[in-house]
Coordinates of N, CA and C in Angstrom, one line a residue:
Chain A
X1 N 70.4 -25.9 19.2 CA 69.1 -25.9 18.5 C 68.9 -24.4 18.1
X2 N 68.5 -24.3 16.8 CA 68.2 -23.0 16.3 C 66.9 -22.5 16.9
X3 N 66.9 -21.3 17.4 CA 65.6 -20.7 17.9 C 65.5 -19.3 17.4
X4 N 64.3 -18.9 17.0 CA 64.0 -17.5 16.6 C 62.7 -17.2 17.3
X5 N 62.8 -16.1 18.1 CA 61.7 -15.7 19.0 C 61.3 -14.3 18.7
X6 N 60.2 -14.1 18.2 CA 59.7 -12.7 17.8 C 59.0 -12.1 19.0
X7 N 59.0 -10.8 19.0 CA 58.3 -10.0 20.0 C 57.9 -8.6 19.5
X8 N 57.1 -7.9 20.2 CA 56.8 -6.5 19.8 C 55.5 -6.3 19.1
X9 N 54.7 -7.4 18.9 CA 53.4 -7.3 18.2 C 52.4 -6.7 19.1
X10 N 51.2 -6.5 18.5 CA 50.1 -5.9 19.3 C 49.1 -5.2 18.4
X11 N 48.2 -4.5 19.1 CA 47.2 -3.7 18.5 C 47.6 -2.3 18.3
X12 N 47.5 -1.7 17.1 CA 48.0 -0.4 16.8 C 47.0 0.3 15.9
X13 N 46.9 1.6 16.0 CA 45.9 2.3 15.1 C 46.6 2.6 13.8
X14 N 45.7 2.7 12.8 CA 46.2 3.1 11.4 C 47.1 4.3 11.5
X15 N 48.2 4.3 10.7 CA 49.1 5.5 10.7 C 50.1 5.5 11.7
X16 N 50.0 4.6 12.7 CA 51.0 4.6 13.8 C 52.1 3.6 13.5
X17 N 53.1 3.5 14.4 CA 54.2 2.7 14.2 C 54.3 1.5 15.2
X18 N 55.2 0.6 14.8 CA 55.4 -0.6 15.7 C 56.8 -1.1 15.3
X19 N 57.5 -1.7 16.3 CA 58.8 -2.3 16.0 C 58.8 -3.7 16.5
X20 N 59.1 -4.6 15.5 CA 59.2 -6.0 15.9 C 60.6 -6.4 16.1
X21 N 60.9 -7.3 17.0 CA 62.2 -7.9 17.2 C 62.2 -9.4 17.1
X22 N 63.3 -9.9 16.7 CA 63.5 -11.4 16.6 C 64.8 -11.8 17.2
X23 N 64.8 -12.4 18.4 CA 66.0 -12.9 19.0 C 66.4 -14.2 18.5
X24 N 67.6 -14.3 18.0 CA 68.1 -15.6 17.4 C 69.1 -16.2 18.4
X25 N 69.1 -17.5 18.4 CA 70.1 -18.3 19.2 C 70.3 -19.7 18.5
X26 N 71.4 -20.3 18.9 CA 71.7 -21.7 18.4 C 72.4 -21.7 17.1
X27 N 72.8 -20.6 16.6 CA 73.6 -20.5 15.4 C 74.4 -19.2 15.3
X28 N 75.3 -19.1 14.4 CA 76.1 -17.9 14.2 C 75.3 -16.9 13.4
X29 N 74.6 -16.0 14.1 CA 73.6 -15.1 13.5 C 74.2 -14.3 12.4
X30 N 75.4 -13.8 12.5 CA 76.1 -12.9 11.6 C 76.4 -13.6 10.3
X31 N 76.3 -14.9 10.2 CA 76.6 -15.7 9.0 C 75.4 -15.9 8.1
X32 N 74.2 -15.4 8.5 CA 73.0 -15.8 7.7 C 72.2 -14.5 7.4
X33 N 71.7 -14.5 6.1 CA 70.7 -13.5 5.8 C 69.4 -13.8 6.6
X34 N 68.6 -12.8 6.8 CA 67.4 -13.0 7.6 C 66.2 -12.3 6.9
X35 N 65.0 -12.7 7.2 CA 63.8 -12.2 6.5 C 62.7 -12.1 7.5
X36 N 61.7 -11.3 7.1 CA 60.3 -11.3 7.7 C 59.3 -11.7 6.6
X37 N 58.5 -12.6 7.0 CA 57.4 -13.2 6.2 C 56.1 -13.0 7.0
X38 N 55.0 -12.6 6.3 CA 53.8 -12.4 7.0 C 52.7 -13.3 6.5
X39 N 51.6 -13.4 7.3 CA 50.5 -14.2 7.0 C 49.3 -13.6 7.5
X40 N 48.4 -13.0 6.7 CA 47.2 -12.4 7.1 C 46.3 -13.5 7.6
X41 N 45.3 -13.2 8.5 CA 44.4 -14.2 9.1 C 43.8 -15.0 8.0
X42 N 43.9 -16.3 8.2 CA 43.3 -17.3 7.3 C 43.8 -17.2 5.8
X43 N 44.9 -16.5 5.6 CA 45.5 -16.4 4.3 C 46.8 -17.1 4.2
X44 N 47.4 -16.9 3.0 CA 48.7 -17.5 2.7 C 49.9 -16.7 3.2
X45 N 51.1 -17.1 2.8 CA 52.3 -16.5 3.2 C 52.7 -15.4 2.2
X46 N 53.4 -14.4 2.7 CA 53.9 -13.3 1.9 C 55.2 -12.8 2.4
X47 N 56.2 -12.8 1.5 CA 57.5 -12.3 1.9 C 57.4 -10.8 2.1
X48 N 58.1 -10.3 3.1 CA 58.0 -8.8 3.4 C 59.3 -8.1 3.1
X49 N 60.4 -8.7 3.7 CA 61.7 -8.0 3.6 C 62.8 -9.0 4.0
X50 N 64.0 -8.7 3.4 CA 65.2 -9.5 3.8 C 66.4 -8.6 4.0
X51 N 67.4 -9.1 4.7 CA 68.6 -8.3 4.9 C 69.8 -9.3 4.8
X52 N 70.9 -8.8 4.3 CA 72.1 -9.6 4.2 C 72.8 -9.8 5.5
X53 N 73.8 -10.5 5.5 CA 74.5 -10.9 6.7 C 75.0 -9.7 7.5
X54 N 75.6 -8.8 6.9 CA 76.2 -7.6 7.5 C 75.2 -6.4 7.6
X55 N 74.1 -6.6 7.0 CA 73.0 -5.5 7.0 C 73.2 -4.5 6.0
X56 N 74.2 -4.6 5.1 CA 74.4 -3.6 4.1 C 73.4 -3.6 2.9
X57 N 72.8 -4.8 2.7 CA 71.8 -4.9 1.6 C 70.5 -5.3 2.2
X58 N 69.5 -4.5 1.8 CA 68.1 -4.8 2.3 C 67.2 -4.9 1.0
X59 N 66.1 -5.7 1.2 CA 65.2 -5.9 0.1 C 63.8 -5.9 0.7
X60 N 62.8 -5.3 -0.1 CA 61.5 -5.1 0.4 C 60.5 -5.5 -0.7
X61 N 59.3 -5.9 -0.3 CA 58.2 -6.0 -1.3 C 57.7 -4.6 -1.5
X62 N 57.1 -4.4 -2.7 CA 56.7 -3.0 -3.1 C 55.8 -2.4 -2.1
X63 N 54.8 -3.2 -1.6 CA 53.8 -2.6 -0.7 C 54.3 -2.0 0.6
X64 N 55.5 -2.4 1.0 CA 56.0 -1.9 2.3 C 57.2 -0.9 2.1
X65 N 57.7 -0.8 0.8 CA 58.8 0.1 0.6 C 58.5 1.5 1.0
X66 N 59.4 2.1 1.8 CA 59.2 3.5 2.3 C 58.5 3.5 3.6
X67 N 57.9 2.4 4.0 CA 57.1 2.4 5.3 C 57.8 1.4 6.3
X68 N 58.4 0.3 5.8 CA 59.0 -0.6 6.8 C 60.5 -0.6 6.6
X69 N 61.2 -0.8 7.7 CA 62.7 -0.9 7.6 C 63.2 -2.1 8.4
X70 N 63.9 -3.0 7.6 CA 64.5 -4.2 8.3 C 65.9 -3.8 8.7
X71 N 66.3 -4.3 9.8 CA 67.7 -4.0 10.3 C 68.1 -5.2 11.2
X72 N 69.3 -5.2 11.6 CA 69.9 -6.2 12.5 C 71.0 -5.7 13.3
X73 N 71.1 -6.3 14.5 CA 72.3 -6.0 15.4 C 73.0 -7.4 15.6
X74 N 74.1 -7.6 14.9 CA 74.8 -8.9 15.0 C 75.4 -9.0 16.4
X75 N 75.7 -8.0 17.1 CA 76.3 -8.1 18.4 C 75.2 -8.6 19.4
X76 N 74.0 -8.3 19.1 CA 72.8 -8.7 20.0 C 72.1 -9.9 19.4
X77 N 72.5 -10.4 18.3 CA 71.8 -11.5 17.6 C 70.3 -11.3 17.5
X78 N 70.0 -10.1 17.0 CA 68.6 -9.7 16.9 C 68.3 -9.0 15.6
X79 N 67.2 -9.4 15.0 CA 66.6 -8.9 13.8 C 65.5 -7.9 14.2
X80 N 65.3 -6.9 13.4 CA 64.2 -5.9 13.7 C 63.4 -5.7 12.4
X81 N 62.1 -5.2 12.6 CA 61.3 -4.7 11.6 C 60.6 -3.5 12.1
X82 N 61.0 -2.3 11.7 CA 60.4 -1.0 12.0 C 59.2 -0.8 11.0
X83 N 58.0 -0.7 11.6 CA 56.8 -0.6 10.7 C 56.2 0.7 11.0
X84 N 56.2 1.6 10.0 CA 55.7 2.9 10.1 C 54.4 3.1 9.2
X85 N 53.6 4.1 9.4 CA 52.5 4.4 8.6 C 51.6 3.1 8.3
X86 N 51.4 2.4 9.4 CA 50.7 1.1 9.3 C 49.3 1.3 8.7
X87 N 48.9 0.3 8.0 CA 47.5 0.2 7.3 C 46.8 -1.0 7.8
X88 N 45.5 -1.0 7.6 CA 44.7 -2.2 8.0 C 45.2 -3.4 7.3
X89 N 45.6 -3.3 6.1 CA 46.1 -4.5 5.3 C 47.4 -5.0 5.8
X90 N 48.1 -4.4 6.7 CA 49.3 -4.9 7.3 C 49.0 -5.9 8.4
X91 N 47.7 -6.0 8.8 CA 47.3 -6.9 9.9 C 47.7 -8.3 9.5
X92 N 48.5 -9.0 10.3 CA 49.0 -10.3 10.0 C 49.8 -10.9 11.1
X93 N 50.1 -12.1 11.0 CA 51.2 -12.7 11.9 C 52.5 -12.5 11.1
X94 N 53.5 -12.0 11.8 CA 54.8 -11.8 11.2 C 55.8 -12.8 11.7
X95 N 56.4 -13.5 10.8 CA 57.4 -14.5 11.1 C 58.8 -14.0 10.8
X96 N 59.7 -14.2 11.7 CA 61.1 -14.1 11.4 C 61.6 -15.4 10.8
X97 N 62.4 -15.3 9.8 CA 62.9 -16.5 9.1 C 64.4 -16.4 8.7
X98 N 65.1 -17.5 8.8 CA 66.5 -17.6 8.4 C 66.6 -18.0 7.0
X99 N 67.4 -17.2 6.2 CA 67.7 -17.6 4.8 C 68.5 -18.9 4.8
X100 N 68.3 -19.8 3.9 CA 69.1 -21.0 3.7 C 70.5 -20.6 3.5
X101 N 71.4 -21.3 4.0 CA 72.8 -20.9 4.0 C 73.4 -20.5 2.7
X102 N 72.8 -21.0 1.5 CA 73.4 -20.6 0.2 C 73.1 -19.1 -0.1
X103 N 72.3 -18.5 0.7 CA 72.0 -17.1 0.5 C 70.8 -16.9 -0.4
X104 N 70.3 -17.9 -0.9 CA 69.1 -17.8 -1.8 C 67.9 -17.4 -1.0
X105 N 66.9 -17.0 -1.7 CA 65.7 -16.5 -1.0 C 64.7 -17.6 -0.6
X106 N 65.1 -18.6 0.2 CA 64.2 -19.5 0.8 C 64.7 -19.7 2.2
X107 N 63.9 -20.4 3.1 CA 64.0 -20.2 4.5 C 64.0 -21.5 5.2
X108 N 65.0 -21.8 6.0 CA 65.1 -23.1 6.6 C 64.7 -23.1 8.1
X109 N 64.6 -22.0 8.8 CA 64.0 -21.9 10.1 C 63.1 -20.7 10.2
X110 N 62.0 -20.9 11.0 CA 61.1 -19.9 11.2 C 60.8 -19.7 12.7
X111 N 60.5 -18.5 13.1 CA 60.0 -18.3 14.5 C 58.6 -18.7 14.6
X112 N 58.0 -18.6 15.8 CA 56.6 -19.0 16.0 C 55.7 -17.9 15.6
X113 N 56.2 -16.7 15.3 CA 55.3 -15.6 14.8 C 54.8 -14.7 15.9
X114 N 54.5 -13.4 15.5 CA 54.0 -12.4 16.4 C 52.8 -11.7 15.6
X115 N 51.7 -11.5 16.3 CA 50.5 -10.9 15.7 C 50.6 -9.4 15.7
X116 N 50.3 -8.8 14.6 CA 50.2 -7.4 14.5 C 48.7 -7.1 14.0
X117 N 48.0 -6.3 14.7 CA 46.6 -5.9 14.3 C 46.6 -4.4 14.2
X118 N 46.2 -4.0 13.0 CA 46.1 -2.5 12.7 C 44.6 -2.2 12.6
X119 N 44.1 -1.5 13.6 CA 42.7 -1.2 13.7 C 42.5 0.0 14.6
X120 N 41.5 0.8 14.3 CA 41.1 1.9 15.1 C 40.1 1.5 16.2
Chain B
X1 N 54.6 -9.7 -10.4 CA 55.1 -10.8 -9.6 C 54.7 -12.2 -10.2
X2 N 55.6 -13.2 -9.8 CA 55.3 -14.5 -10.3 C 54.1 -15.1 -9.4
X3 N 53.1 -15.5 -10.1 CA 51.9 -16.1 -9.4 C 52.1 -17.6 -9.4
X4 N 52.0 -18.2 -8.2 CA 52.0 -19.7 -8.0 C 50.6 -20.2 -7.7
X5 N 50.1 -21.1 -8.5 CA 48.8 -21.6 -8.3 C 48.8 -23.0 -7.8
X6 N 48.1 -23.2 -6.7 CA 47.9 -24.5 -6.1 C 46.4 -24.9 -5.9
X7 N 46.1 -26.1 -6.0 CA 44.8 -26.6 -5.7 C 44.5 -26.3 -4.2
X8 N 43.3 -25.8 -3.9 CA 43.0 -25.4 -2.5 C 43.0 -26.5 -1.5
X9 N 42.5 -27.7 -1.8 CA 42.4 -28.7 -0.8 C 42.4 -30.1 -1.5
X10 N 42.9 -31.1 -0.7 CA 42.9 -32.5 -1.1 C 42.5 -33.3 0.1
X11 N 41.8 -34.5 -0.1 CA 41.5 -35.4 1.0 C 41.9 -36.8 0.5
X12 N 42.8 -37.4 1.4 CA 43.3 -38.7 1.0 C 43.2 -39.6 2.3
X13 N 43.3 -40.9 2.1 CA 43.3 -41.9 3.2 C 44.8 -42.2 3.5
X14 N 45.0 -42.5 4.8 CA 46.4 -42.9 5.2 C 46.8 -44.1 4.4
X15 N 48.1 -44.0 4.1 CA 48.7 -45.1 3.3 C 48.7 -44.9 1.8
X16 N 47.9 -43.9 1.4 CA 47.8 -43.6 -0.1 C 49.0 -42.7 -0.5
X17 N 49.1 -42.5 -1.8 CA 50.1 -41.6 -2.3 C 49.4 -40.3 -2.8
X18 N 49.9 -39.2 -2.5 CA 49.3 -37.9 -2.8 C 50.3 -37.0 -3.6
X19 N 49.8 -36.4 -4.6 CA 50.7 -35.4 -5.3 C 50.0 -34.0 -5.2
X20 N 50.8 -33.0 -4.8 CA 50.3 -31.6 -4.7 C 51.0 -30.8 -5.7
X21 N 50.2 -30.1 -6.5 CA 50.8 -29.4 -7.7 C 51.0 -27.9 -7.4
X22 N 51.9 -27.4 -8.1 CA 52.2 -25.9 -8.1 C 52.6 -25.5 -9.5
X23 N 51.8 -24.5 -10.0 CA 52.1 -24.0 -11.4 C 52.4 -22.6 -11.3
X24 N 53.6 -22.2 -11.9 CA 54.1 -20.8 -11.9 C 53.6 -20.1 -13.2
X25 N 53.4 -18.8 -13.0 CA 52.9 -18.0 -14.2 C 54.0 -17.7 -15.2
X26 N 55.3 -18.0 -14.8 CA 56.4 -17.8 -15.6 C 57.5 -18.8 -15.1
X27 N 58.5 -19.0 -15.9 CA 59.5 -20.0 -15.5 C 60.3 -19.5 -14.2
X28 N 60.5 -20.5 -13.3 CA 61.3 -20.3 -12.1 C 62.5 -21.2 -12.0
X29 N 62.8 -21.7 -13.2 CA 63.9 -22.7 -13.3 C 63.7 -23.9 -12.3
X30 N 64.6 -24.1 -11.4 CA 64.3 -25.1 -10.4 C 64.3 -24.5 -9.0
X31 N 64.2 -23.2 -8.9 CA 64.2 -22.5 -7.7 C 62.8 -22.5 -7.0
X32 N 62.3 -23.7 -6.8 CA 61.0 -23.9 -6.1 C 61.2 -24.7 -4.9
X33 N 60.5 -24.3 -3.8 CA 60.7 -24.8 -2.5 C 59.3 -25.1 -1.9
X34 N 59.2 -26.1 -1.0 CA 58.0 -26.5 -0.4 C 58.0 -26.5 1.1
X35 N 57.0 -26.0 1.7 CA 56.8 -25.9 3.2 C 55.6 -26.6 3.7
X36 N 55.6 -27.0 4.9 CA 54.5 -27.6 5.6 C 54.1 -26.7 6.7
X37 N 52.8 -26.4 6.9 CA 52.4 -25.6 8.0 C 51.2 -26.3 8.7
X38 N 51.4 -26.8 9.9 CA 50.4 -27.4 10.6 C 49.6 -26.3 11.4
X39 N 48.3 -26.6 11.7 CA 47.5 -25.6 12.3 C 48.1 -24.9 13.5
X40 N 48.1 -23.6 13.6 CA 48.7 -22.9 14.8 C 50.2 -22.9 14.9
X41 N 50.9 -23.4 13.9 CA 52.3 -23.5 13.9 C 53.0 -22.7 12.8
X42 N 54.3 -22.5 12.9 CA 55.0 -21.8 11.8 C 55.3 -22.8 10.7
X43 N 55.6 -22.3 9.5 CA 56.0 -23.2 8.4 C 57.3 -23.9 8.7
X44 N 57.5 -25.1 8.1 CA 58.8 -25.8 8.1 C 59.1 -26.1 6.7
X45 N 60.4 -26.1 6.4 CA 60.9 -26.4 5.1 C 61.0 -27.9 4.8
X46 N 60.4 -28.3 3.7 CA 60.4 -29.7 3.4 C 61.4 -30.0 2.2
X47 N 61.2 -29.3 1.2 CA 62.0 -29.5 -0.1 C 62.5 -28.2 -0.6
X48 N 63.8 -28.2 -1.0 CA 64.4 -27.0 -1.6 C 65.0 -27.3 -2.9
X49 N 65.0 -26.2 -3.8 CA 65.5 -26.4 -5.1 C 64.8 -27.5 -5.8
X50 N 63.5 -27.6 -5.7 CA 62.6 -28.4 -6.5 C 62.6 -29.9 -6.0
X51 N 63.8 -30.4 -5.6 CA 63.8 -31.9 -5.4 C 64.7 -32.3 -4.2
X52 N 65.3 -31.3 -3.5 CA 66.2 -31.7 -2.4 C 65.5 -31.8 -1.1
X53 N 65.6 -32.9 -0.4 CA 64.9 -33.1 0.8 C 65.7 -32.4 2.0
X54 N 65.0 -31.6 2.7 CA 65.6 -30.9 3.8 C 66.0 -31.9 4.9
X55 N 67.1 -31.7 5.6 CA 67.6 -32.6 6.6 C 66.5 -32.8 7.7
X56 N 66.3 -34.0 8.1 CA 65.3 -34.4 9.1 C 63.9 -34.6 8.6
X57 N 63.7 -34.3 7.3 CA 62.3 -34.6 6.7 C 62.2 -36.0 6.3
X58 N 61.1 -36.7 6.6 CA 61.0 -38.1 6.2 C 61.1 -38.3 4.7
X59 N 61.7 -39.4 4.3 CA 61.9 -39.7 2.9 C 60.5 -40.0 2.1
X60 N 59.4 -40.0 2.9 CA 58.1 -40.1 2.3 C 57.8 -38.9 1.4
X61 N 58.5 -37.8 1.7 CA 58.3 -36.6 0.9 C 59.3 -36.5 -0.2
X62 N 58.8 -36.1 -1.4 CA 59.7 -35.9 -2.5 C 59.2 -34.7 -3.4
X63 N 60.1 -34.1 -4.1 CA 59.7 -33.0 -5.0 C 60.3 -33.2 -6.4
X64 N 59.5 -32.7 -7.4 CA 60.0 -32.8 -8.8 C 59.5 -31.6 -9.5
X65 N 60.1 -31.4 -10.7 CA 59.6 -30.3 -11.6 C 60.7 -29.3 -12.0
X66 N 60.4 -28.6 -13.0 CA 61.3 -27.5 -13.4 C 60.5 -26.6 -14.3
X67 N 60.9 -25.3 -14.5 CA 60.2 -24.4 -15.3 C 59.0 -23.8 -14.7
X68 N 57.8 -24.3 -15.1 CA 56.6 -23.8 -14.5 C 55.7 -24.8 -13.7
X69 N 56.1 -26.1 -13.8 CA 55.2 -27.1 -13.2 C 56.0 -28.0 -12.2
X70 N 55.5 -28.0 -11.0 CA 56.2 -28.7 -9.9 C 55.2 -29.5 -9.1
X71 N 55.7 -30.6 -8.5 CA 54.9 -31.4 -7.6 C 55.6 -31.8 -6.3
X72 N 54.8 -31.9 -5.3 CA 55.2 -32.4 -4.0 C 54.5 -33.7 -3.9
X73 N 55.2 -34.8 -3.6 CA 54.6 -36.1 -3.4 C 54.8 -36.6 -2.0
X74 N 53.8 -37.2 -1.4 CA 53.9 -37.8 -0.1 C 53.5 -39.2 -0.3
X75 N 54.3 -40.2 0.0 CA 54.0 -41.6 -0.3 C 54.8 -42.5 0.7
X76 N 54.1 -43.1 1.7 CA 52.7 -43.0 1.9 C 52.3 -41.9 2.8
X77 N 51.1 -41.4 2.7 CA 50.6 -40.4 3.6 C 50.3 -41.0 5.0
X78 N 50.7 -40.2 6.0 CA 50.4 -40.6 7.4 C 49.4 -39.5 8.0
X79 N 48.8 -39.9 9.1 CA 47.8 -39.0 9.8 C 48.5 -37.7 10.2
X80 N 49.7 -37.8 10.5 CA 50.5 -36.6 11.0 C 50.7 -35.6 9.9
X81 N 50.4 -36.0 8.6 CA 50.7 -35.1 7.5 C 49.6 -34.1 7.2
X82 N 48.5 -34.1 8.1 CA 47.5 -33.2 8.0 C 48.1 -31.8 8.2
X83 N 48.0 -30.9 7.1 CA 48.6 -29.6 7.2 C 48.3 -28.9 5.9
X84 N 48.7 -27.6 5.8 CA 48.7 -26.9 4.6 C 50.1 -26.8 4.0
X85 N 50.2 -27.1 2.7 CA 51.5 -27.1 2.0 C 51.6 -26.0 1.0
X86 N 52.7 -25.2 1.1 CA 52.9 -24.1 0.3 C 54.1 -24.3 -0.6
X87 N 54.0 -23.9 -1.8 CA 55.2 -23.8 -2.7 C 55.7 -22.3 -2.6
X88 N 57.0 -22.1 -2.9 CA 57.6 -20.8 -2.9 C 58.7 -20.7 -4.0
X89 N 58.7 -19.7 -4.8 CA 59.7 -19.6 -5.8 C 60.7 -18.5 -5.4
X90 N 62.0 -18.6 -5.8 CA 63.0 -17.6 -5.5 C 63.8 -17.3 -6.7
X91 N 63.3 -17.6 -7.9 CA 64.0 -17.3 -9.2 C 63.7 -15.8 -9.6
X92 N 62.5 -15.4 -9.4 CA 62.1 -14.1 -9.8 C 61.9 -13.2 -8.6
X93 N 62.1 -11.9 -8.8 CA 61.9 -10.9 -7.7 C 60.5 -10.3 -7.8
X94 N 59.7 -10.3 -6.7 CA 60.1 -10.7 -5.4 C 59.8 -12.2 -5.2
X95 N 60.4 -12.9 -4.2 CA 60.0 -14.2 -3.9 C 58.5 -14.3 -3.6
X96 N 57.8 -15.3 -4.1 CA 56.4 -15.4 -3.9 C 56.0 -16.8 -3.4
X97 N 54.9 -16.9 -2.8 CA 54.3 -18.2 -2.3 C 53.0 -18.5 -3.0
X98 N 52.7 -19.8 -3.1 CA 51.4 -20.2 -3.6 C 50.4 -20.0 -2.5
X99 N 49.1 -20.2 -2.9 CA 48.1 -19.9 -1.9 C 47.9 -21.1 -0.9
X100 N 48.6 -22.2 -1.1 CA 48.5 -23.3 -0.2 C 47.5 -24.3 -0.6
X101 N 47.9 -25.6 -0.3 CA 47.0 -26.7 -0.5 C 46.8 -27.4 0.9
X102 N 45.5 -27.4 1.3 CA 45.2 -28.0 2.6 C 45.0 -29.5 2.4
X103 N 45.8 -30.3 3.1 CA 45.7 -31.7 3.0 C 44.9 -32.3 4.2
X104 N 43.8 -33.0 3.9 CA 43.0 -33.6 5.0 C 43.1 -35.1 4.8
X105 N 43.1 -35.8 5.9 CA 43.0 -37.2 5.9 C 41.6 -37.7 6.2
X106 N 41.3 -38.7 5.3 CA 39.9 -39.3 5.4 C 39.8 -40.2 6.6

């Protein structure tokens, strides 16, 4: 059974940093691109970042470029999102998601999500 | 960015047929996908590439469309289908989601 379990969320002050983790199991992690998708409270979904199977290619939405870094450790079956210079508008639930096997930018499995609150 | 427009909400009775629409601000070919999100849960993939049913999803769900206009059809609707449905395109960069259609059962 595919499982994606996020951790690392919490309350953080504006301008500070936070690192999210996503532990994957039930599939060959190194064979799949991975992504982070966020959802602000009572709002819709927004793609944040994606990473290729080996980690050599990364992709970001404009609003997080230069502030967030997506990475992965295939030996540990874990995806990360380093979030720096956090802003109040980054407040959201962050989902780890697996790219569909074709490599296209849609997602066949999602974690349960982790909440990030940016507030002073 | 490609804007995807969905009706905010729909209310139907169990057993009826419902169509949920998604209109793109520019062509996305057939790279449109649909997700279901029940309250307090993560999204799940229903339809990919406009009309392909994801494994394990009931055949009551179907998708159609190309270019800028897409629909998700549920026929017949069951009580368990109460959820918010999101479309998502992956033709243009960045990938974007619609605002979601909240489906309520009468």
